[in-house]
Amino acid sequence: MPQRRPSTRQKRSKPLPRKDTARRGGVAEPLEVEIEFLPGLEPFLKAELQRLPGSVRIFGGSEDALRLGYSGRPRDLHRLRTATAVFRRHTFAVPRPKALMGHQVFQELLAFLDEVRQEADFGSFRFDAAGRESSTFLRLGEELERATGMRFDPEEGELLMRLRPRGEEAWEMLARTTPRPLSARPWRVRNMSGGLNAAVAVAMLRMAGVRPTDRVLNAMCGSGTLLVERALMGEAERIVGVDIDPEALEMARENLAAAKRQGQVELRLEDATALADREGSYDVIVADVPWGDAIGEHAANAQLYRDFLEEAWRVGSKAVRLVVLTHELRLFEGILEASRWRLDREVQVFHGGHRPKMYLLRK
Ligand SMILES: C[S@@+](CC[C@H](N)C(=O)[O-])C[C@H]1O[C@@H](n2cnc3c(N)ncnc32)[C@H](O)[C@@H]1O
């Protein structure tokens, strides 16, 4: 293992004073940002970007990331609910990572990290790069630890720095602006196995449309991801969650309490295929139905999907928007075909090795 070398660099443990956008010649320059999302959620993320207070210029991306310039407060970007994570970008004119330790470039790196550290408190940092276990990265980690006062924790570090080459003569750094991904919500105090990704939940709710006059039902609510996210979006006439598992309802209760939204949501221990509600009780129905990966559950799912679609038809208003998420695509689409529901829109999401679809259905 390489020895720690004494550093001659000046220690700078606190970030520099706040600056929202870089200024050059008195003109504010947009922040260079990369936003990561689950493939499939791009249209929802773009719609959210349009609602931000600052101006956004998208100049590239891939199936799971958008590159953009943002003229506004960096913290606005932390409000994005369909993003997985937000990164600040900086390109260093160096041929290899070792050169980041050259005096001038190292000062440039510290200035970049100071800006990122304005956005959140980071006690530690780590690298995500090819060769991150090499002696170069170990030394870079040690130098940064000394200069910033943050702990170098290669596995769990909070400030995640991604390094990747850009052409022959430059390396780009992406620094995540929050200690945890944005999709890991602070309200999630109870985790259900099979719990829904919060960014997907937001996309489902946006697909259904969000209006303050809506009466919303989350059938088969589990630990309450859709309920919490809907309650956080603002008022609704009514928000109801039902599940047949008391343990799942307890989790939903605790998650809602952590989000300070328990008073806004009614939880009921009930079978979603035989609800106590009258006809036409809901304007929005959302359901992340059981997927049933295990053999033997497919038959039960077929019955459940059929019965649920019938019950949703009964309790839905004339203009009800029903959004269902499943990865039993063939099974669900066959049942849908034979039902009275009309398919309005479908979106496939790539997530955790699965490729479920969200279906927006109308009468
Ligand atoms: C995929 S999980 C939902 C996960 C949830 N979206 C979350 O984030 O935690 C499916 C849920 O459906 C519930 N369920 C299955 N059959 C049901 C039925 N007939 N009526 C009500 N709930 C049912 C299960 O108890 C389970 O909590």
Coordinates of C-alpha atoms and ligand atoms in Angstrom, one line a residue:
M1 CA 0.0 0.0 0.0
P2 CA 1.5 3.4 -0.9
Q3 CA 2.6 5.6 2.1
R4 CA 0.8 8.7 3.0
R5 CA 2.9 11.7 1.9
P6 CA 3.0 14.9 3.9
S7 CA 1.0 17.5 2.0
T8 CA 2.3 21.0 1.4
R9 CA -1.2 22.1 0.4
Q10 CA -3.2 24.6 2.4
K11 CA -6.0 23.0 4.4
R12 CA -9.5 24.3 3.5
S13 CA -12.0 22.4 5.6
K14 CA -15.0 24.7 5.1
P15 CA -16.5 25.5 1.7
L16 CA -16.1 29.0 0.3
P17 CA -19.0 31.5 0.6
R18 CA -22.1 30.6 -1.3
K19 CA -22.5 31.4 -5.0
D20 CA -25.6 30.2 -7.0
T21 CA -24.3 30.5 -10.5
A22 CA -20.7 31.2 -11.6
R23 CA -20.2 34.8 -12.7
R24 CA -17.9 35.8 -15.5
G25 CA -17.7 39.4 -16.6
G26 CA -20.8 40.1 -14.4
V27 CA -22.9 37.6 -16.3
A28 CA -24.3 34.6 -14.5
E29 CA -23.3 31.4 -16.1
P30 CA -25.6 28.4 -16.0
L31 CA -24.6 25.5 -13.7
E32 CA -23.4 22.5 -15.6
V33 CA -25.6 19.6 -14.4
E34 CA -26.2 16.0 -15.2
I35 CA -29.4 14.4 -14.0
E36 CA -29.8 10.6 -13.7
F37 CA -33.2 9.0 -14.1
L38 CA -34.7 5.5 -14.6
P39 CA -35.0 4.8 -18.4
G40 CA -38.6 5.5 -19.3
L41 CA -39.1 8.4 -17.0
E42 CA -37.5 11.0 -19.3
P43 CA -40.8 12.7 -20.3
F44 CA -41.9 13.1 -16.6
L45 CA -38.5 14.5 -15.7
K46 CA -38.5 17.0 -18.6
A47 CA -42.0 18.1 -17.5
E48 CA -40.7 18.7 -14.0
L49 CA -37.7 20.6 -15.3
Q50 CA -40.0 23.0 -17.2
R51 CA -41.7 23.8 -13.9
L52 CA -38.5 24.8 -12.1
P53 CA -38.1 28.5 -11.3
G54 CA -34.8 28.9 -13.2
S55 CA -34.2 28.4 -16.9
V56 CA -33.1 25.0 -18.3
R57 CA -31.2 24.3 -21.5
I58 CA -30.8 20.6 -22.3
F59 CA -27.9 19.9 -24.5
G60 CA -27.5 16.1 -24.5
G61 CA -28.0 12.9 -22.7
S62 CA -28.5 9.2 -22.9
E63 CA -31.3 6.8 -22.0
D64 CA -30.8 7.4 -18.3
A65 CA -29.2 10.8 -18.0
L66 CA -29.8 14.4 -19.2
R67 CA -27.0 17.0 -19.5
L68 CA -28.2 20.5 -19.0
G69 CA -27.4 24.1 -18.1
Y70 CA -29.4 25.5 -15.2
S71 CA -29.7 29.2 -14.4
G72 CA -31.1 29.3 -11.0
R73 CA -30.5 28.1 -7.4
P74 CA -28.7 24.7 -7.3
R75 CA -31.1 23.6 -4.5
D76 CA -34.1 23.9 -6.9
L77 CA -32.8 20.8 -8.5
H78 CA -33.2 18.8 -5.3
R79 CA -36.9 19.2 -5.7
L80 CA -37.0 16.9 -8.7
R81 CA -39.1 13.9 -7.8
T82 CA -38.7 11.8 -10.9
A83 CA -34.9 12.1 -10.9
T84 CA -32.7 9.5 -9.3
A85 CA -29.8 11.8 -8.7
V86 CA -28.4 15.3 -9.6
F87 CA -24.7 15.8 -10.4
R88 CA -22.7 18.9 -10.9
R89 CA -20.2 18.6 -13.8
H90 CA -16.7 19.9 -14.3
T91 CA -14.2 19.1 -17.0
F92 CA -10.5 19.2 -16.2
A93 CA -8.0 19.6 -18.9
V94 CA -5.8 16.7 -17.8
P95 CA -4.7 13.6 -19.7
R96 CA -5.1 11.3 -16.7
P97 CA -6.5 11.4 -13.1
K98 CA -2.9 11.6 -11.6
A99 CA -2.6 15.1 -13.1
L100 CA -5.5 16.3 -10.8
M101 CA -2.9 16.5 -8.1
G102 CA -0.9 19.1 -9.9
H103 CA -1.0 22.4 -7.9
Q104 CA -3.2 24.5 -10.2
V105 CA -5.6 21.7 -11.2
F106 CA -5.9 20.7 -7.6
Q107 CA -7.0 24.2 -6.7
E108 CA -9.6 24.1 -9.5
L109 CA -10.8 20.7 -8.1
L110 CA -11.1 22.2 -4.6
A111 CA -13.0 25.2 -5.9
F112 CA -15.4 22.9 -7.7
L113 CA -16.0 20.8 -4.6
D114 CA -16.5 23.9 -2.5
E115 CA -19.5 24.8 -4.8
V116 CA -20.9 21.3 -4.5
R117 CA -20.6 21.4 -0.7
Q118 CA -22.8 24.6 -0.6
E119 CA -25.7 22.3 -1.6
A120 CA -25.6 19.8 1.3
D121 CA -23.5 18.6 4.3
F122 CA -21.0 15.9 3.4
G123 CA -18.9 14.3 6.1
S124 CA -17.1 11.9 3.7
F125 CA -16.4 11.3 0.0
R126 CA -15.7 8.5 -2.4
F127 CA -14.8 7.9 -6.0
D128 CA -16.6 6.0 -8.7
A129 CA -14.1 5.5 -11.6
A130 CA -12.3 2.8 -13.5
G131 CA -9.2 2.1 -11.3
R132 CA -10.6 3.7 -8.2
E133 CA -8.7 1.2 -6.1
S134 CA -5.3 2.2 -7.7
S135 CA -2.6 4.0 -5.9
T136 CA -3.4 7.2 -7.8
F137 CA -7.0 7.4 -6.4
L138 CA -5.7 6.4 -3.0
R139 CA -3.3 9.4 -3.0
L140 CA -5.9 11.7 -4.5
G141 CA -8.2 10.6 -1.7
E142 CA -5.6 11.4 0.9
E143 CA -4.8 14.8 -0.6
L144 CA -8.5 15.7 -0.7
E145 CA -9.1 14.4 2.8
R146 CA -6.3 16.8 4.1
A147 CA -7.5 19.7 2.0
T148 CA -11.2 19.5 2.6
G149 CA -11.6 18.0 6.1
M150 CA -14.0 15.4 4.7
R151 CA -13.2 11.7 5.4
F152 CA -12.2 9.5 2.5
D153 CA -14.4 6.5 2.7
P154 CA -14.0 4.5 -0.5
E155 CA -17.2 2.4 0.1
E156 CA -19.7 4.6 1.8
G157 CA -18.5 8.1 1.2
E158 CA -21.4 10.6 1.0
L159 CA -20.0 12.9 -1.7
L160 CA -19.9 10.7 -4.7
M161 CA -17.4 11.8 -7.4
R162 CA -17.6 10.1 -10.7
L163 CA -14.6 10.5 -13.0
R164 CA -14.6 9.6 -16.7
P165 CA -12.4 10.4 -19.6
R166 CA -13.6 13.0 -22.2
G167 CA -11.6 12.6 -25.3
E168 CA -7.8 12.2 -25.1
E169 CA -6.9 15.2 -23.1
A170 CA -9.6 15.8 -20.5
W171 CA -11.4 14.1 -17.6
E172 CA -14.9 15.0 -16.5
M173 CA -16.0 14.9 -12.9
L174 CA -19.6 14.4 -11.9
A175 CA -20.2 15.2 -8.2
R176 CA -23.5 14.1 -6.7
T177 CA -25.1 17.0 -4.9
T178 CA -26.9 15.1 -2.2
P179 CA -25.4 12.4 0.2
R180 CA -28.1 10.0 -0.8
P181 CA -29.9 9.6 -4.2
L182 CA -32.9 11.8 -4.5
S183 CA -35.1 8.8 -5.1
A184 CA -34.2 7.5 -1.6
R185 CA -36.8 9.5 0.3
P186 CA -36.3 10.6 3.9
W187 CA -39.9 9.7 4.7
R188 CA -39.2 6.0 4.0
V189 CA -38.8 4.7 7.6
R190 CA -40.3 1.3 6.8
N191 CA -39.2 -0.7 3.8
M192 CA -41.4 -3.4 2.3
S193 CA -39.8 -6.0 0.1
G194 CA -41.3 -5.1 -3.3
G195 CA -41.9 -1.5 -2.2
L196 CA -42.2 0.8 -5.2
N197 CA -39.4 3.2 -6.3
A198 CA -40.6 6.7 -5.3
A199 CA -39.7 8.2 -8.7
V200 CA -41.8 5.6 -10.5
A201 CA -44.7 6.4 -8.0
V202 CA -44.5 10.1 -8.9
A203 CA -44.6 9.2 -12.6
M204 CA -47.7 7.1 -12.1
L205 CA -49.4 9.9 -10.3
R206 CA -48.4 12.4 -12.9
M207 CA -49.7 10.1 -15.6
A208 CA -53.1 10.0 -13.8
G209 CA -53.0 13.8 -13.4
V210 CA -53.0 15.7 -10.1
R211 CA -55.9 17.9 -9.3
P212 CA -57.0 19.3 -5.9
T213 CA -60.5 18.1 -6.4
D214 CA -59.6 14.5 -7.0
R215 CA -60.8 11.7 -4.9
V216 CA -57.9 9.3 -5.0
L217 CA -57.7 5.6 -4.3
N218 CA -54.5 3.6 -4.0
A219 CA -55.6 0.0 -4.2
M220 CA -53.1 -2.6 -2.8
C221 CA -51.1 0.3 -1.3
G222 CA -48.5 -1.8 0.5
S223 CA -46.1 0.4 2.5
G224 CA -47.7 3.5 1.0
T225 CA -45.2 4.9 -1.5
L226 CA -48.0 6.2 -3.8
L227 CA -50.0 7.6 -0.9
V228 CA -47.1 9.6 0.6
E229 CA -46.0 10.9 -2.8
R230 CA -49.6 11.9 -3.7
A231 CA -50.1 13.6 -0.3
L232 CA -46.8 15.5 -0.8
M233 CA -48.0 16.8 -4.2
G234 CA -50.7 18.9 -2.6
E235 CA -54.4 18.8 -1.8
A236 CA -56.9 16.2 -2.9
E237 CA -60.5 15.9 -2.0
R238 CA -59.8 12.6 -0.5
I239 CA -56.9 10.1 -0.4
V240 CA -57.6 6.4 0.5
G241 CA -55.2 3.5 0.7
V242 CA -56.4 -0.2 1.0
D243 CA -54.5 -3.4 1.5
I244 CA -55.3 -6.9 2.7
D245 CA -52.1 -7.2 4.8
P246 CA -52.2 -5.5 8.2
E247 CA -48.4 -5.4 8.4
A248 CA -48.3 -3.5 5.1
L249 CA -50.8 -1.0 6.4
E250 CA -48.7 -0.4 9.5
M251 CA -45.7 0.4 7.3
A252 CA -47.8 2.8 5.3
R253 CA -49.0 4.4 8.5
E254 CA -45.4 4.9 9.8
N255 CA -44.2 6.2 6.4
L256 CA -47.1 8.7 6.3
A257 CA -46.3 9.8 9.8
A258 CA -42.6 10.3 8.9
A259 CA -43.7 12.5 6.0
K260 CA -46.1 14.4 8.3
R261 CA -49.0 13.4 6.1
Q262 CA -51.0 10.9 8.2
G263 CA -53.9 13.2 8.7
Q264 CA -54.4 13.5 4.9
V265 CA -54.8 9.8 4.1
E266 CA -57.4 7.2 5.1
L267 CA -56.0 3.6 5.5
R268 CA -58.3 0.6 5.3
L269 CA -57.8 -3.1 5.8
E270 CA -59.8 -4.3 2.8
D271 CA -59.8 -6.5 -0.3
A272 CA -59.3 -4.3 -3.4
T273 CA -61.6 -6.6 -5.3
A274 CA -64.5 -6.1 -2.9
L275 CA -64.4 -2.5 -1.7
A276 CA -66.8 -0.9 0.7
D277 CA -67.2 2.2 -1.5
R278 CA -70.2 3.2 -3.5
E279 CA -70.2 3.3 -7.3
G280 CA -68.4 6.3 -8.8
S281 CA -66.4 7.2 -5.6
Y282 CA -63.0 7.9 -7.2
D283 CA -61.6 10.2 -9.9
V284 CA -58.1 8.6 -9.7
I285 CA -57.2 5.0 -9.0
V286 CA -53.6 3.9 -8.8
A287 CA -52.3 0.4 -8.2
D288 CA -48.9 -1.2 -8.1
V289 CA -50.4 -4.7 -8.3
P290 CA -48.5 -7.9 -7.2
W291 CA -46.2 -9.1 -10.0
G292 CA -46.0 -12.7 -8.9
D293 CA -42.6 -13.8 -10.1
A294 CA -42.9 -17.2 -8.5
I295 CA -44.5 -20.0 -10.5
G296 CA -47.9 -20.8 -9.2
E297 CA -48.8 -17.1 -8.5
H298 CA -49.6 -16.4 -12.2
A299 CA -53.0 -18.1 -12.0
A300 CA -53.9 -16.2 -8.8
N301 CA -52.7 -12.9 -10.4
A302 CA -55.0 -13.6 -13.4
Q303 CA -58.0 -13.8 -11.1
L304 CA -56.8 -10.8 -9.1
Y305 CA -56.2 -8.6 -12.1
R306 CA -59.6 -9.5 -13.7
D307 CA -61.5 -8.9 -10.4
F308 CA -59.6 -5.7 -9.6
L309 CA -60.3 -4.2 -13.1
E310 CA -64.0 -4.9 -12.6
E311 CA -64.1 -3.4 -9.1
A312 CA -62.1 -0.3 -10.2
W313 CA -64.8 0.1 -13.0
R314 CA -67.5 0.1 -10.4
V315 CA -65.9 2.5 -7.9
G316 CA -64.4 4.8 -10.5
S317 CA -66.3 7.9 -11.7
K318 CA -67.3 8.3 -15.4
A319 CA -64.0 10.2 -16.0
V320 CA -61.9 8.1 -13.8
R321 CA -58.1 7.8 -14.6
L322 CA -56.8 4.4 -13.6
V323 CA -53.1 3.8 -13.6
V324 CA -51.8 0.2 -13.1
L325 CA -48.2 -0.9 -12.8
T326 CA -47.2 -4.5 -13.5
H327 CA -44.5 -6.5 -15.1
E328 CA -46.8 -9.4 -15.9
L329 CA -47.3 -7.7 -19.3
R330 CA -48.7 -10.5 -21.4
L331 CA -51.1 -11.6 -18.7
F332 CA -52.3 -8.0 -17.9
E333 CA -52.6 -7.0 -21.6
G334 CA -54.7 -10.1 -22.3
I335 CA -57.1 -9.4 -19.4
L336 CA -57.2 -5.7 -20.4
E337 CA -58.2 -6.6 -24.0
A338 CA -61.1 -8.6 -22.7
S339 CA -62.2 -5.8 -20.3
R340 CA -64.3 -2.7 -20.7
W341 CA -61.3 -0.4 -20.1
R342 CA -59.8 1.7 -22.9
L343 CA -55.9 2.0 -23.0
D344 CA -55.0 5.7 -23.2
R345 CA -51.2 5.5 -22.7
E346 CA -48.5 3.1 -21.7
V347 CA -44.9 3.7 -20.5
Q348 CA -42.3 1.1 -19.8
V349 CA -39.7 1.7 -17.1
F350 CA -36.4 -0.1 -16.7
H351 CA -35.8 -0.6 -13.1
G352 CA -33.9 -3.1 -10.9
G353 CA -33.6 -5.7 -13.6
H354 CA -37.4 -5.5 -14.3
R355 CA -39.2 -3.8 -17.1
P356 CA -42.7 -3.1 -15.8
K357 CA -45.2 -1.0 -17.6
M358 CA -47.5 1.8 -16.3
Y359 CA -50.9 1.7 -18.1
L360 CA -53.3 4.7 -18.1
L361 CA -56.8 3.4 -18.5
R362 CA -60.1 5.2 -19.0
K363 CA -63.7 4.2 -19.4
Ligands
LIG1 C1 -46.4 -4.8 -5.1 S1 -47.1 -4.6 -3.5 C2 -47.4 -2.9 -3.4 C3 -46.2 -2.2 -2.9 C4 -46.5 -0.7 -2.7 N1 -46.7 0.0 -3.9 C5 -45.3 -0.1 -1.9 O1 -44.7 0.8 -2.3 O2 -45.0 -0.6 -0.8 C6 -48.7 -5.3 -3.7 C7 -49.6 -5.2 -2.4 O3 -50.9 -5.7 -2.8 C8 -51.5 -6.3 -1.7 N2 -52.6 -7.1 -2.1 C9 -52.6 -8.3 -2.8 N3 -53.8 -8.7 -3.0 C10 -54.7 -7.8 -2.5 C11 -56.1 -7.7 -2.5 N4 -56.9 -8.6 -3.0 N5 -56.6 -6.6 -1.9 C12 -55.8 -5.6 -1.4 N6 -54.5 -5.7 -1.3 C13 -53.9 -6.8 -1.9 C14 -50.3 -7.0 -1.0 O4 -50.6 -7.2 0.4 C15 -49.2 -6.0 -1.2 O5 -49.0 -5.1 -0.1

